[in-house]
Tab-separated table of C-alpha atoms in Angstrom:
chain	number	residue	atom	x	y	z
A	1	MET	CA	32.192	5.012	-9.672
A	2	GLU	CA	35.583	3.675	-11.333
A	3	ASP	CA	37.343	5.749	-8.284
A	4	HIS	CA	34.934	4.309	-5.692
A	5	SER	CA	35.456	0.791	-7.240
A	6	ARG	CA	39.283	1.165	-6.468
A	7	ASN	CA	39.296	2.824	-3.105
A	8	LEU	CA	36.688	0.512	-1.595
A	9	GLY	CA	37.448	-2.493	-3.503
A	10	PHE	CA	33.959	-3.931	-5.056
A	11	GLY	CA	33.527	-4.545	-8.557
A	12	PHE	CA	32.255	-2.167	-11.111
A	13	GLN	CA	31.633	-2.593	-14.862
A	14	HIS	CA	30.258	-0.280	-17.372
A	15	VAL	CA	28.249	-2.098	-20.030
A	16	PRO	CA	26.860	-0.267	-23.362
A	17	ILE	CA	23.988	-2.019	-24.642
A	18	LYS	CA	23.185	-1.794	-28.285
A	19	SER	CA	20.516	-4.461	-28.485
A	20	GLN	CA	17.636	-6.041	-26.648
A	21	ASN	CA	19.329	-9.510	-26.994
A	22	GLU	CA	22.242	-7.972	-25.578
A	23	LEU	CA	20.631	-6.753	-22.587
A	24	VAL	CA	18.707	-9.790	-22.218
A	25	LYS	CA	22.034	-11.716	-22.372
A	26	LEU	CA	23.753	-9.430	-19.698
A	27	LEU	CA	20.844	-9.944	-17.276
A	28	ASP	CA	20.920	-13.765	-17.695
A	29	GLU	CA	24.804	-13.675	-17.038
A	30	LEU	CA	24.036	-11.484	-13.742
A	31	ALA	CA	21.273	-14.141	-12.787
A	32	HIS	CA	23.916	-16.933	-13.381
A	33	HIS	CA	26.728	-14.837	-11.130
A	34	ALA	CA	24.190	-14.353	-8.471
A	35	LYS	CA	23.384	-18.187	-8.351
A	36	VAL	CA	27.126	-19.301	-8.625
A	37	ASN	CA	29.091	-16.960	-7.196
A	38	ASN	CA	26.656	-15.186	-4.625
A	39	MET	CA	26.826	-11.752	-6.116
A	40	LYS	CA	24.603	-8.996	-5.383
A	41	PRO	CA	24.525	-6.512	-7.752
A	42	LEU	CA	23.523	-2.963	-7.845
A	43	LEU	CA	22.222	-2.229	-11.131
A	44	HIS	CA	22.195	1.363	-12.363
A	45	PHE	CA	20.104	1.625	-15.961
A	46	ASP	CA	21.160	5.098	-17.636
A	47	THR	CA	18.963	5.698	-20.600
A	48	HIS	CA	15.629	6.697	-21.638
A	49	GLY	CA	12.221	5.231	-20.520
A	50	ASN	CA	8.519	5.310	-21.720
A	51	LYS	CA	5.869	4.751	-18.872
A	52	ASP	CA	3.861	2.728	-21.492
A	53	ASP	CA	6.538	0.789	-23.541
A	54	GLY	CA	9.537	0.264	-21.349
A	55	LEU	CA	13.073	0.639	-21.392
A	56	TYR	CA	14.694	2.264	-24.449
A	57	ILE	CA	17.577	0.613	-26.186
A	58	ASP	CA	19.120	3.163	-28.343
A	59	GLY	CA	21.187	0.796	-30.627
A	60	GLU	CA	18.095	-0.490	-31.823
A	61	ASN	CA	15.577	2.104	-31.624
A	62	VAL	CA	13.254	-0.394	-29.463
A	63	PHE	CA	12.227	-0.792	-26.369
A	64	ILE	CA	12.220	-3.594	-23.749
A	65	ASP	CA	8.802	-3.790	-22.093
A	66	TRP	CA	8.511	-3.728	-18.077
A	67	ASN	CA	7.405	-7.177	-18.026
A	68	SER	CA	10.069	-8.444	-19.941
A	69	LEU	CA	12.431	-6.642	-17.926
A	70	SER	CA	10.809	-7.279	-14.437
A	71	LYS	CA	11.091	-11.456	-15.235
A	72	LYS	CA	14.998	-11.046	-15.878
A	73	LEU	CA	15.491	-8.571	-12.908
A	74	ARG	CA	13.198	-11.291	-10.804
A	75	ALA	CA	15.469	-14.134	-11.634
A	76	ILE	CA	18.705	-12.156	-10.569
A	77	ASN	CA	16.831	-11.155	-7.116
A	78	ILE	CA	15.533	-14.942	-6.611
A	79	HIS	CA	19.562	-15.710	-6.777
A	80	THR	CA	20.259	-12.887	-4.501
A	81	GLY	CA	17.772	-13.955	-1.850
A	82	ASN	CA	16.093	-10.488	-2.604
A	83	ASN	CA	19.206	-8.485	-2.393
A	84	LEU	CA	18.605	-6.780	-5.777
A	85	ALA	CA	19.243	-2.902	-5.664
A	86	VAL	CA	18.003	-1.045	-8.912
A	87	VAL	CA	18.896	2.508	-9.557
A	88	GLY	CA	16.992	3.807	-12.923
A	89	ALA	CA	18.216	6.911	-13.929
A	90	THR	CA	15.620	7.055	-16.897
A	91	CYS	CA	12.354	9.235	-17.513
A	92	TYR	CA	9.282	6.997	-15.807
A	93	GLY	CA	11.638	4.747	-14.632
A	94	LEU	CA	9.279	3.695	-11.400
A	95	HIS	CA	6.882	2.284	-14.196
A	96	ALA	CA	9.107	-0.814	-13.840
A	97	ILE	CA	6.655	-1.941	-10.990
A	98	LYS	CA	3.929	-2.236	-12.851
A	99	PRO	CA	3.933	-5.847	-13.744
A	100	ILE	CA	4.609	-6.855	-9.584
A	101	THR	CA	1.708	-8.863	-7.826
A	102	LEU	CA	2.036	-10.481	-4.445
A	103	SER	CA	1.585	-13.464	-6.413
A	104	THR	CA	5.243	-13.915	-7.624
A	105	ALA	CA	8.484	-13.108	-6.216
A	106	THR	CA	9.459	-9.248	-6.229
A	107	PRO	CA	11.767	-8.232	-8.890
A	108	PHE	CA	14.111	-6.350	-6.675
A	109	TYR	CA	14.496	-5.349	-3.206
A	110	LEU	CA	14.629	-1.837	-4.290
A	111	LEU	CA	14.010	0.562	-6.891
A	112	LEU	CA	15.180	4.112	-7.418
A	113	SER	CA	13.647	5.816	-10.395
A	114	PRO	CA	11.611	8.976	-11.093
A	115	GLU	CA	7.667	8.211	-12.014
A	116	GLU	CA	7.524	10.933	-14.332
A	117	GLN	CA	10.119	12.972	-16.814
A	118	VAL	CA	13.471	13.950	-15.526
A	119	SER	CA	15.855	16.160	-17.089
A	120	VAL	CA	19.624	15.256	-17.939
A	121	GLY	CA	20.595	18.210	-15.947
A	122	PHE	CA	18.933	17.062	-13.030
A	123	LEU	CA	21.066	13.498	-13.526
A	124	GLU	CA	24.047	14.956	-14.342
A	125	LYS	CA	24.142	17.115	-11.025
A	126	ASN	CA	22.821	14.637	-8.333
A	127	ILE	CA	23.503	11.110	-9.471
A	128	PRO	CA	27.298	11.499	-8.697
A	129	SER	CA	26.753	13.071	-5.201
A	130	PHE	CA	23.975	10.307	-4.361
A	131	TYR	CA	26.960	7.612	-5.537
A	132	ARG	CA	29.342	9.133	-3.696
A	133	SER	CA	27.166	9.866	-0.362
A	134	LEU	CA	26.196	6.068	-0.996
A	135	PHE	CA	29.658	4.894	-0.799
A	136	GLU	CA	30.925	7.189	1.659
A	137	LEU	CA	28.571	6.647	4.340
A	138	GLY	CA	27.160	3.340	3.471
A	139	SER	CA	23.136	4.366	3.866
A	140	ILE	CA	21.072	4.079	0.678
A	141	ASP	CA	18.390	6.145	2.693
A	142	SER	CA	20.165	9.195	3.483
A	143	ALA	CA	21.829	9.266	-0.109
A	144	PHE	CA	18.111	9.090	-1.500
A	145	THR	CA	17.173	11.854	0.906
A	146	HIS	CA	19.818	14.160	0.383
A	147	HIS	CA	20.594	14.069	-3.388
A	148	ILE	CA	17.832	12.556	-5.689
A	149	SER	CA	14.316	12.416	-3.568
A	150	GLU	CA	13.118	15.576	-5.265
A	151	GLU	CA	12.738	13.721	-8.644
A	152	PHE	CA	13.217	10.009	-7.837
A	153	LYS	CA	10.405	7.895	-5.750
A	154	PHE	CA	11.464	4.738	-3.603
A	155	TYR	CA	10.740	1.210	-4.180
A	156	HIS	CA	10.774	-0.701	-1.096
A	157	CYS	CA	9.234	-4.434	-1.418
A	158	GLU	CA	8.282	-4.653	2.290
A	159	LYS	CA	6.509	-1.131	1.770
A	160	MET	CA	4.711	-2.656	-1.227
A	161	LEU	CA	3.743	-5.775	0.628
A	162	PHE	CA	2.241	-3.836	4.028
A	163	ILE	CA	0.251	-1.617	1.811
A	164	VAL	CA	-1.088	-4.533	-0.435
A	165	ILE	CA	-2.022	-6.516	2.272
A	166	ALA	CA	-3.277	-3.843	4.365
A	167	ARG	CA	-5.535	-2.906	1.706
A	168	TYR	CA	-6.708	-6.541	0.867
A	169	ILE	CA	-7.958	-6.877	4.520
A	170	SER	CA	-9.554	-3.542	4.673
A	171	GLN	CA	-11.510	-4.323	1.253
A	172	GLN	CA	-12.078	-7.912	1.550
A	173	CYS	CA	-12.005	-9.063	5.480
A	174	LYS	CA	-13.501	-6.343	7.185
A	175	GLY	CA	-16.477	-3.544	6.819
A	176	LYS	CA	-18.681	-3.302	3.915
A	177	GLY	CA	-16.483	-5.107	1.739
A	178	GLY	CA	-16.053	-8.131	4.027
A	179	ALA	CA	-19.728	-8.341	4.611
A	180	ALA	CA	-20.184	-8.321	0.746
A	181	ARG	CA	-17.685	-10.806	0.413
A	182	ARG	CA	-19.192	-13.361	2.785
A	183	GLU	CA	-22.626	-12.815	1.276
A	184	LYS	CA	-21.500	-13.988	-2.028
A	185	LEU	CA	-19.605	-17.027	-0.259
A	186	LEU	CA	-23.098	-17.784	1.231
A	187	THR	CA	-24.647	-17.561	-1.758
A	188	GLU	CA	-22.479	-19.677	-3.852
A	189	ILE	CA	-22.540	-22.718	-0.916
A	190	MET	CA	-26.282	-22.442	-0.581
A	191	SER	CA	-26.479	-23.332	-4.843
A	192	GLN	CA	-24.375	-26.473	-4.176
A	193	GLY	CA	-27.857	-27.934	-2.687
A	194	MET	CA	-27.554	-27.007	1.245
A	195	GLU	CA	-31.184	-26.251	2.734
A	196	ASN	CA	-31.548	-22.258	2.507
A	197	THR	CA	-32.675	-22.525	6.029
A	198	ALA	CA	-32.358	-19.483	8.896
A	199	GLU	CA	-30.191	-21.750	10.997
A	200	ASN	CA	-27.971	-22.973	7.726
A	201	ARG	CA	-27.467	-19.546	7.078
A	202	LYS	CA	-26.419	-18.513	10.238
A	203	LYS	CA	-23.888	-21.412	10.512
A	204	VAL	CA	-22.187	-21.181	7.395
A	205	ARG	CA	-21.943	-17.253	8.473
A	206	LYS	CA	-20.079	-17.572	11.095
A	207	ILE	CA	-17.919	-20.103	9.381
A	208	LEU	CA	-17.182	-17.662	6.566
A	209	LYS	CA	-16.475	-15.064	9.306
A	210	ASP	CA	-13.954	-16.997	11.397
A	211	GLY	CA	-12.393	-18.337	8.239
A	212	LEU	CA	-11.993	-14.977	6.948
A	213	ARG	CA	-10.424	-13.033	9.742
A	214	PRO	CA	-7.176	-12.497	8.860
A	215	ASP	CA	-4.272	-13.996	11.031
A	216	GLN	CA	-0.255	-14.299	11.244
A	217	SER	CA	-0.665	-17.287	8.347
A	218	LEU	CA	-2.231	-14.559	5.711
A	219	ASN	CA	0.787	-12.324	6.198
A	220	ASP	CA	3.126	-15.488	6.242
A	221	ARG	CA	1.666	-16.832	3.009
A	222	PHE	CA	2.193	-13.788	1.003
A	223	ALA	CA	5.706	-12.561	2.429
A	224	GLY	CA	7.004	-16.071	2.155
A	225	ARG	CA	6.383	-15.902	-1.765
A	226	PHE	CA	7.191	-11.942	-2.498
A	227	LEU	CA	9.988	-11.473	0.014
A	228	ILE	CA	11.647	-14.696	-1.546
A	229	GLY	CA	12.088	-16.074	1.946
A	230	ARG	CA	13.569	-13.026	3.477
A	231	GLN	CA	12.389	-12.225	7.357
A	232	CYS	CA	9.258	-9.982	6.794
A	233	SER	CA	9.837	-7.150	9.749
A	234	PHE	CA	6.230	-6.754	10.347
A	235	ASN	CA	3.496	-9.181	11.640
A	236	ILE	CA	-0.251	-9.176	11.647
A	237	SER	CA	-0.819	-7.675	14.587
A	238	GLU	CA	1.068	-4.393	13.350
A	239	LEU	CA	-0.698	-4.285	10.341
A	240	LEU	CA	-4.619	-4.799	11.992
A	241	ASP	CA	-3.129	-1.739	14.606
A	242	PHE	CA	-2.456	-0.062	11.314
A	243	ILE	CA	-5.592	-0.433	9.543
A	244	GLU	CA	-7.687	0.480	12.505
A	245	SER	CA	-5.790	3.760	13.285
A	246	SER	CA	-6.305	4.641	9.822
A	247	ASP	CA	-10.005	3.901	10.091
A	248	ALA	CA	-10.289	5.873	13.117
A	249	ALA	CA	-8.458	8.936	11.439
């Protein structure tokens, strides 16, 4: 990495971490530099991990839990405008996505990390080739596919957004799930004092069906917050087409 840094002219720094406070301080500093100096870092974690406990800090023999790590990375990512890339060369590193929900900003634009255990031999053999390919060819997709995809998974914030919204529409707005949701809301409305007649139930069902029909505003609402204002590459029509094709398969 130092050779690549000298040859290609980008900043590189290796920071040994001995305590949780040191890691927190470093991540806070990176958030500050992202905000003030427009830094868009690629972070590489080279340590152990546990799927339940989080990222291991050797000096103190402790873990920083995935939720705490996610909060610190989110602060960096917000200041980069959703441009933070993270490589977790650590067992179970993909579990860093556990705290992610669409109600808050994604903590990173992308994360490459194993979902399960990974051997030191695999990392030593493939990580240098991954970075060589990345910086020589400029394609993280190609570098991932050719060098680390055998053991690593690829989290991309837009892919997660697409999957979660599609699942929400399928389960809460369409079919049996949508009908059950509308009936539940109908019961709640009727319990507020509206006269429970066939005509009123028909009117309310129509209002609920129209109101719960997914449109572009649903997509925009989730995407604006989760992607930190970054332009979303898909629209509601593409989501609905995907759901229809999946249902037909």
